[in-house]
Tab-separated table of C-alpha atoms in Angstrom:
chain	number	residue	atom	x	y	z
A	1	UNK	CA	-31.709	-44.765	8.116
A	2	UNK	CA	-29.732	-46.267	10.550
A	3	UNK	CA	-28.208	-45.300	13.787
A	4	UNK	CA	-24.543	-43.062	13.817
A	5	UNK	CA	-24.259	-44.512	17.144
A	6	UNK	CA	-24.962	-48.384	17.505
A	7	UNK	CA	-24.725	-48.442	21.273
A	8	UNK	CA	-28.374	-48.869	22.730
A	9	UNK	CA	-28.554	-49.162	26.495
A	10	UNK	CA	-31.537	-51.052	28.009
A	11	UNK	CA	-32.523	-51.075	31.588
A	12	UNK	CA	-35.226	-53.440	32.894
A	13	UNK	CA	-37.426	-51.380	35.146
A	14	UNK	CA	-39.813	-54.516	35.952
A	15	UNK	CA	-39.880	-58.114	35.132
A	16	UNK	CA	-41.432	-61.403	36.916
A	17	UNK	CA	-38.093	-62.001	38.475
A	18	UNK	CA	-35.561	-59.885	40.406
A	19	UNK	CA	-32.078	-60.889	42.067
A	20	UNK	CA	-31.728	-57.595	43.932
A	21	UNK	CA	-33.579	-55.459	46.159
A	22	UNK	CA	-35.805	-54.403	43.271
A	23	UNK	CA	-39.542	-55.206	43.201
A	24	UNK	CA	-40.790	-57.932	40.472
A	25	UNK	CA	-44.331	-58.804	39.421
A	26	UNK	CA	-45.981	-60.460	36.434
A	27	UNK	CA	-45.170	-57.908	33.683
A	28	UNK	CA	-42.494	-56.096	31.590
A	29	UNK	CA	-41.163	-52.582	31.314
A	30	UNK	CA	-37.884	-51.609	29.472
A	31	UNK	CA	-35.984	-48.065	29.249
A	32	UNK	CA	-34.312	-48.260	25.938
A	33	UNK	CA	-31.453	-45.501	25.546
A	34	UNK	CA	-29.968	-44.372	22.414
A	35	UNK	CA	-27.455	-41.467	21.733
A	36	UNK	CA	-30.243	-39.113	21.534
A	37	UNK	CA	-33.534	-40.536	22.484
A	38	UNK	CA	-34.935	-42.352	25.617
A	39	UNK	CA	-38.057	-44.630	24.994
A	40	UNK	CA	-40.255	-46.592	27.589
A	41	UNK	CA	-41.240	-49.898	26.326
A	42	UNK	CA	-44.470	-50.863	28.454
A	43	UNK	CA	-45.019	-50.199	32.110
A	44	UNK	CA	-45.841	-53.412	33.778
A	45	UNK	CA	-49.109	-53.760	35.557
A	46	UNK	CA	-48.737	-51.398	38.581
A	47	UNK	CA	-46.667	-48.515	39.774
A	48	UNK	CA	-43.915	-50.812	40.762
A	49	UNK	CA	-41.894	-50.059	37.610
A	50	UNK	CA	-41.623	-46.468	38.674
A	51	UNK	CA	-40.836	-47.283	42.191
A	52	UNK	CA	-37.654	-49.379	40.546
A	53	UNK	CA	-37.015	-46.455	38.154
A	54	UNK	CA	-36.477	-44.383	41.398
A	55	UNK	CA	-34.103	-46.870	43.043
A	56	UNK	CA	-32.182	-46.848	40.027
A	57	UNK	CA	-32.180	-43.078	39.737
A	58	UNK	CA	-33.948	-42.908	36.595
A	59	UNK	CA	-36.192	-39.932	35.835
A	60	UNK	CA	-39.248	-41.194	33.855
A	61	UNK	CA	-39.873	-37.442	32.855
A	62	UNK	CA	-36.931	-37.547	30.624
A	63	UNK	CA	-38.611	-40.144	28.457
A	64	UNK	CA	-38.967	-38.828	24.811
A	65	UNK	CA	-41.838	-41.166	23.926
A	66	UNK	CA	-43.347	-44.440	25.069
A	67	UNK	CA	-44.418	-47.677	23.026
A	68	UNK	CA	-47.132	-50.024	24.190
A	69	UNK	CA	-46.158	-53.475	22.875
A	70	UNK	CA	-49.967	-55.045	23.197
A	71	UNK	CA	-53.215	-54.171	24.796
A	72	UNK	CA	-52.873	-56.514	28.004
A	73	UNK	CA	-52.880	-55.030	31.611
A	74	UNK	CA	-49.453	-56.451	32.596
A	75	UNK	CA	-47.723	-54.362	29.983
A	76	UNK	CA	-50.046	-51.182	30.400
A	77	UNK	CA	-51.100	-50.955	33.937
A	78	UNK	CA	-48.364	-48.227	35.168
A	79	UNK	CA	-49.024	-45.871	32.243
A	80	UNK	CA	-50.879	-43.730	34.176
A	81	UNK	CA	-48.113	-43.236	36.662
A	82	UNK	CA	-45.885	-42.517	33.653
A	83	UNK	CA	-48.408	-40.037	32.230
A	84	UNK	CA	-48.283	-38.321	35.553
A	85	UNK	CA	-44.466	-37.932	35.828
A	86	UNK	CA	-43.969	-37.275	32.163
A	87	UNK	CA	-46.039	-34.546	30.675
A	88	UNK	CA	-45.151	-34.595	27.218
A	89	UNK	CA	-44.433	-38.110	25.934
A	90	UNK	CA	-46.886	-39.536	23.495
A	91	UNK	CA	-47.626	-43.403	23.956
A	92	UNK	CA	-47.669	-45.127	20.676
A	93	UNK	CA	-49.838	-48.096	20.709
A	94	UNK	CA	-51.308	-50.248	17.902
A	95	UNK	CA	-54.830	-49.670	16.697
A	96	UNK	CA	-57.335	-51.904	18.654
A	97	UNK	CA	-54.951	-51.989	21.818
A	98	UNK	CA	-57.967	-50.251	23.672
A	99	UNK	CA	-60.448	-53.107	22.906
A	100	UNK	CA	-61.566	-55.782	25.402
A	101	UNK	CA	-59.134	-58.629	26.134
A	102	UNK	CA	-59.686	-61.898	27.926
A	103	UNK	CA	-57.763	-64.900	29.176
A	104	UNK	CA	-59.388	-68.212	29.705
A	105	UNK	CA	-56.534	-69.509	31.954
A	106	UNK	CA	-58.024	-69.978	35.284
A	107	UNK	CA	-61.492	-69.179	34.200
A	108	UNK	CA	-62.170	-66.336	31.708
A	109	UNK	CA	-61.300	-62.941	33.006
A	110	UNK	CA	-60.513	-59.357	31.483
A	111	UNK	CA	-56.809	-58.568	30.730
A	112	UNK	CA	-57.019	-55.474	28.628
A	113	UNK	CA	-55.526	-52.018	29.297
A	114	UNK	CA	-56.829	-50.379	32.405
A	115	UNK	CA	-59.479	-47.766	31.861
A	116	UNK	CA	-57.369	-45.355	33.930
A	117	UNK	CA	-54.747	-45.402	31.343
A	118	UNK	CA	-57.201	-45.344	28.443
A	119	UNK	CA	-58.598	-41.975	30.057
A	120	UNK	CA	-55.564	-40.200	28.983
A	121	UNK	CA	-56.887	-39.962	25.406
A	122	UNK	CA	-54.576	-36.946	24.542
A	123	UNK	CA	-51.360	-38.839	25.341
A	124	UNK	CA	-52.163	-41.987	23.276
A	125	UNK	CA	-51.408	-42.122	19.435
A	126	UNK	CA	-52.909	-45.404	17.752
A	127	UNK	CA	-50.826	-46.669	14.959
A	128	UNK	CA	-52.253	-48.738	11.976
A	129	UNK	CA	-49.430	-48.792	9.706
A	130	UNK	CA	-45.690	-49.570	9.799
A	131	UNK	CA	-44.027	-46.270	10.946
A	132	UNK	CA	-40.712	-44.652	11.477
A	133	UNK	CA	-40.957	-42.663	14.818
A	134	UNK	CA	-37.574	-41.318	14.998
A	135	UNK	CA	-33.977	-41.825	13.454
A	136	UNK	CA	-33.572	-45.669	13.081
A	137	UNK	CA	-36.367	-46.567	15.262
A	138	UNK	CA	-39.785	-48.279	13.715
A	139	UNK	CA	-43.119	-49.772	14.916
A	140	UNK	CA	-44.004	-52.813	13.001
A	141	UNK	CA	-47.361	-54.425	13.121
A	142	UNK	CA	-47.816	-58.146	12.520
A	143	UNK	CA	-50.858	-59.218	10.455
A	144	UNK	CA	-49.932	-62.838	9.499
A	145	UNK	CA	-53.346	-64.512	8.379
A	146	UNK	CA	-55.169	-67.126	11.041
A	147	UNK	CA	-53.257	-66.030	14.237
A	148	UNK	CA	-56.715	-66.585	15.820
A	149	UNK	CA	-55.709	-70.260	15.871
A	150	UNK	CA	-52.947	-69.449	18.043
A	151	UNK	CA	-54.897	-67.297	20.394
A	152	UNK	CA	-57.664	-70.164	20.768
A	153	UNK	CA	-54.641	-72.592	21.620
A	154	UNK	CA	-53.301	-70.453	24.118
A	155	UNK	CA	-56.676	-69.484	25.621
A	156	UNK	CA	-56.416	-65.718	24.810
A	157	UNK	CA	-59.528	-63.927	23.469
A	158	UNK	CA	-60.917	-60.430	22.473
A	159	UNK	CA	-64.265	-58.763	22.182
A	160	UNK	CA	-65.696	-58.207	18.924
A	161	UNK	CA	-69.212	-57.218	17.732
A	162	UNK	CA	-70.592	-58.301	21.268
A	163	UNK	CA	-68.973	-61.672	21.296
A	164	UNK	CA	-65.786	-63.051	22.677
A	165	UNK	CA	-63.633	-64.579	19.967
A	166	UNK	CA	-60.018	-65.952	19.854
A	167	UNK	CA	-57.523	-63.091	19.659
A	168	UNK	CA	-55.584	-62.669	16.330
A	169	UNK	CA	-53.065	-60.308	18.066
A	170	UNK	CA	-53.527	-57.743	15.680
A	171	UNK	CA	-53.034	-55.211	18.641
A	172	UNK	CA	-49.371	-56.604	18.938
A	173	UNK	CA	-46.386	-54.440	17.468
A	174	UNK	CA	-42.665	-54.862	17.455
A	175	UNK	CA	-40.161	-51.862	18.304
A	176	UNK	CA	-37.207	-52.217	15.689
A	177	UNK	CA	-33.826	-50.484	16.082
A	178	UNK	CA	-31.912	-50.486	12.669
A	179	UNK	CA	-28.327	-50.485	13.543
A	180	UNK	CA	-24.960	-50.881	11.980
A	181	UNK	CA	-24.794	-54.275	13.738
A	182	UNK	CA	-28.187	-55.362	12.230
A	183	UNK	CA	-32.004	-55.064	13.208
A	184	UNK	CA	-32.718	-55.501	16.971
A	185	UNK	CA	-36.179	-56.554	17.642
A	186	UNK	CA	-38.245	-55.849	20.677
A	187	UNK	CA	-41.342	-57.712	20.895
A	188	UNK	CA	-42.579	-57.993	24.774
A	189	UNK	CA	-44.800	-61.376	24.555
A	190	UNK	CA	-44.223	-62.555	20.900
A	191	UNK	CA	-47.812	-63.816	20.788
A	192	UNK	CA	-47.662	-63.943	16.917
A	193	UNK	CA	-44.935	-66.397	17.124
A	194	UNK	CA	-41.160	-65.510	16.645
A	195	UNK	CA	-41.086	-67.118	13.268
A	196	UNK	CA	-44.038	-64.846	12.055
A	197	UNK	CA	-42.303	-61.656	13.703
A	198	UNK	CA	-39.057	-62.288	12.252
A	199	UNK	CA	-40.674	-63.164	8.769
A	200	UNK	CA	-42.584	-60.008	8.818
A	201	UNK	CA	-39.677	-57.798	9.986
A	202	UNK	CA	-37.248	-58.995	7.329
A	203	UNK	CA	-39.929	-58.469	4.639
A	204	UNK	CA	-40.340	-54.791	5.780
A	205	UNK	CA	-36.391	-54.069	6.191
A	206	UNK	CA	-35.333	-56.064	2.927
A	207	UNK	CA	-33.947	-59.073	4.624
A	208	UNK	CA	-31.654	-57.157	6.647
A	209	UNK	CA	-29.854	-59.352	9.195
A	210	UNK	CA	-31.074	-59.669	12.779
A	211	UNK	CA	-28.490	-58.901	15.457
A	212	UNK	CA	-30.710	-59.324	18.599
A	213	UNK	CA	-34.278	-60.305	19.818
A	214	UNK	CA	-35.429	-58.928	23.129
A	215	UNK	CA	-38.808	-59.825	24.942
A	216	UNK	CA	-40.925	-62.744	25.888
A	217	UNK	CA	-41.701	-65.799	23.771
A	218	UNK	CA	-44.957	-66.490	25.058
A	219	UNK	CA	-44.029	-70.249	26.180
A	220	UNK	CA	-46.612	-69.895	29.254
A	221	UNK	CA	-48.772	-72.637	30.536
A	222	UNK	CA	-50.595	-73.111	33.769
A	223	UNK	CA	-51.261	-76.212	35.729
A	224	UNK	CA	-54.868	-76.722	37.330
A	225	UNK	CA	-53.394	-75.183	40.486
A	226	UNK	CA	-52.335	-72.102	38.609
A	227	UNK	CA	-48.357	-72.794	38.646
A	228	UNK	CA	-46.548	-71.411	35.526
A	229	UNK	CA	-45.058	-73.968	33.165
A	230	UNK	CA	-43.782	-74.199	29.649
A	231	UNK	CA	-46.356	-75.116	27.426
A	232	UNK	CA	-43.899	-75.799	24.420
A	233	UNK	CA	-43.091	-79.361	23.579
A	234	UNK	CA	-39.453	-80.192	23.076
A	235	UNK	CA	-39.988	-80.420	19.323
A	236	UNK	CA	-41.500	-76.782	19.463
A	237	UNK	CA	-38.412	-75.545	21.601
A	238	UNK	CA	-36.109	-77.203	18.972
A	239	UNK	CA	-37.830	-75.324	16.191
A	240	UNK	CA	-38.042	-72.029	18.007
A	241	UNK	CA	-34.043	-72.274	18.623
A	242	UNK	CA	-33.433	-73.476	15.153
A	243	UNK	CA	-34.954	-70.249	13.910
A	244	UNK	CA	-32.523	-68.106	16.133
A	245	UNK	CA	-29.621	-70.233	14.929
A	246	UNK	CA	-30.551	-70.056	11.536
A	247	UNK	CA	-31.333	-66.336	11.698
A	248	UNK	CA	-27.458	-66.084	13.303
A	249	UNK	CA	-29.165	-63.829	15.869
A	250	UNK	CA	-26.307	-62.959	18.353
A	251	UNK	CA	-28.367	-62.183	21.540
A	252	UNK	CA	-31.735	-63.542	22.590
A	253	UNK	CA	-32.725	-61.702	25.946
A	254	UNK	CA	-35.859	-63.253	27.284
A	255	UNK	CA	-38.161	-63.769	30.114
A	256	UNK	CA	-41.554	-62.740	31.271
A	257	UNK	CA	-44.102	-65.171	29.503
A	258	UNK	CA	-41.093	-67.527	28.514
A	259	UNK	CA	-41.277	-68.787	32.158
A	260	UNK	CA	-38.389	-69.916	33.939
A	261	UNK	CA	-38.756	-73.563	32.795
A	262	UNK	CA	-38.881	-72.377	29.128
A	263	UNK	CA	-35.878	-70.323	29.508
A	264	UNK	CA	-33.917	-73.240	30.712
A	265	UNK	CA	-34.684	-75.177	27.901
A	266	UNK	CA	-33.930	-72.357	25.439
A	267	UNK	CA	-30.557	-71.877	27.370
A	268	UNK	CA	-29.673	-75.687	27.051
A	269	UNK	CA	-30.118	-75.389	23.201
A	270	UNK	CA	-28.485	-72.023	22.700
A	271	UNK	CA	-26.082	-71.520	25.176
A	272	UNK	CA	-24.696	-68.234	25.812
A	273	UNK	CA	-26.891	-66.536	22.879
A	274	UNK	CA	-29.890	-66.729	25.391
A	275	UNK	CA	-29.846	-64.365	28.512
A	276	UNK	CA	-32.309	-63.864	31.216
A	277	UNK	CA	-34.526	-60.651	31.624
A	278	UNK	CA	-34.821	-59.497	35.411
A	279	UNK	CA	-35.789	-56.445	37.242
A	280	UNK	CA	-32.579	-54.056	37.298
A	281	UNK	CA	-30.765	-55.772	34.754
A	282	UNK	CA	-28.787	-53.392	32.658
A	283	UNK	CA	-27.187	-54.324	29.065
A	284	UNK	CA	-26.034	-52.772	25.868
A	285	UNK	CA	-26.397	-53.819	22.429
């Protein structure tokens, strides 16, 4: 069932960049408001998303529920603050999001959901299926085979049977809104690739058109000195932008793991279709 009202308001509570007095950090948190629901998607890596919410006069206790995009600290680290402020909302996470996750960028280190968040066991519901969670709102998991090859390429790993193996991103999910204008896909990092996420989304929804895509594109790479750079080759950027064009996606709001350099390359190819995310941005779809 689609929304009776197609206006969805999105407020970026935290992102890697800011063009105002609001805080920024390596992380992402979005408040999504429909005609009858308020949904928190991710909570950055600290309390800063809540600090920004206060400055924006947003009451987090009003959120009806929350969604964790995947099991990394930069999207989950502030959920303990959310649980303290909001006593009722359930956090929907993909099954496995509570596992051990690692990055080998800059030496292998843990990047999973902090234990202080996982301790709120009565507030977290783990989802293993594709599920409608309210009118017009869905959680879609992504299980394309061999995604561990991408994990190995981008140096992201998970703990499995006492070993550290390439991540297959089975803990990642998309938050989808079915609207009169088409589907709106929220996928905070797109580890499984935009191509796979769009294909699996369209398979579930019967090839409905996609109106907008919101989230990072995981173009993140790092120099030996730790500087963030775009890891995509020009041909990979071309292929990504061809997908956006071929699907006739009207709006691509992106940032976080897209990197500033990556956004510039996407913007150069897609023009006004591509728009940047930053702390404090408010937009409607």
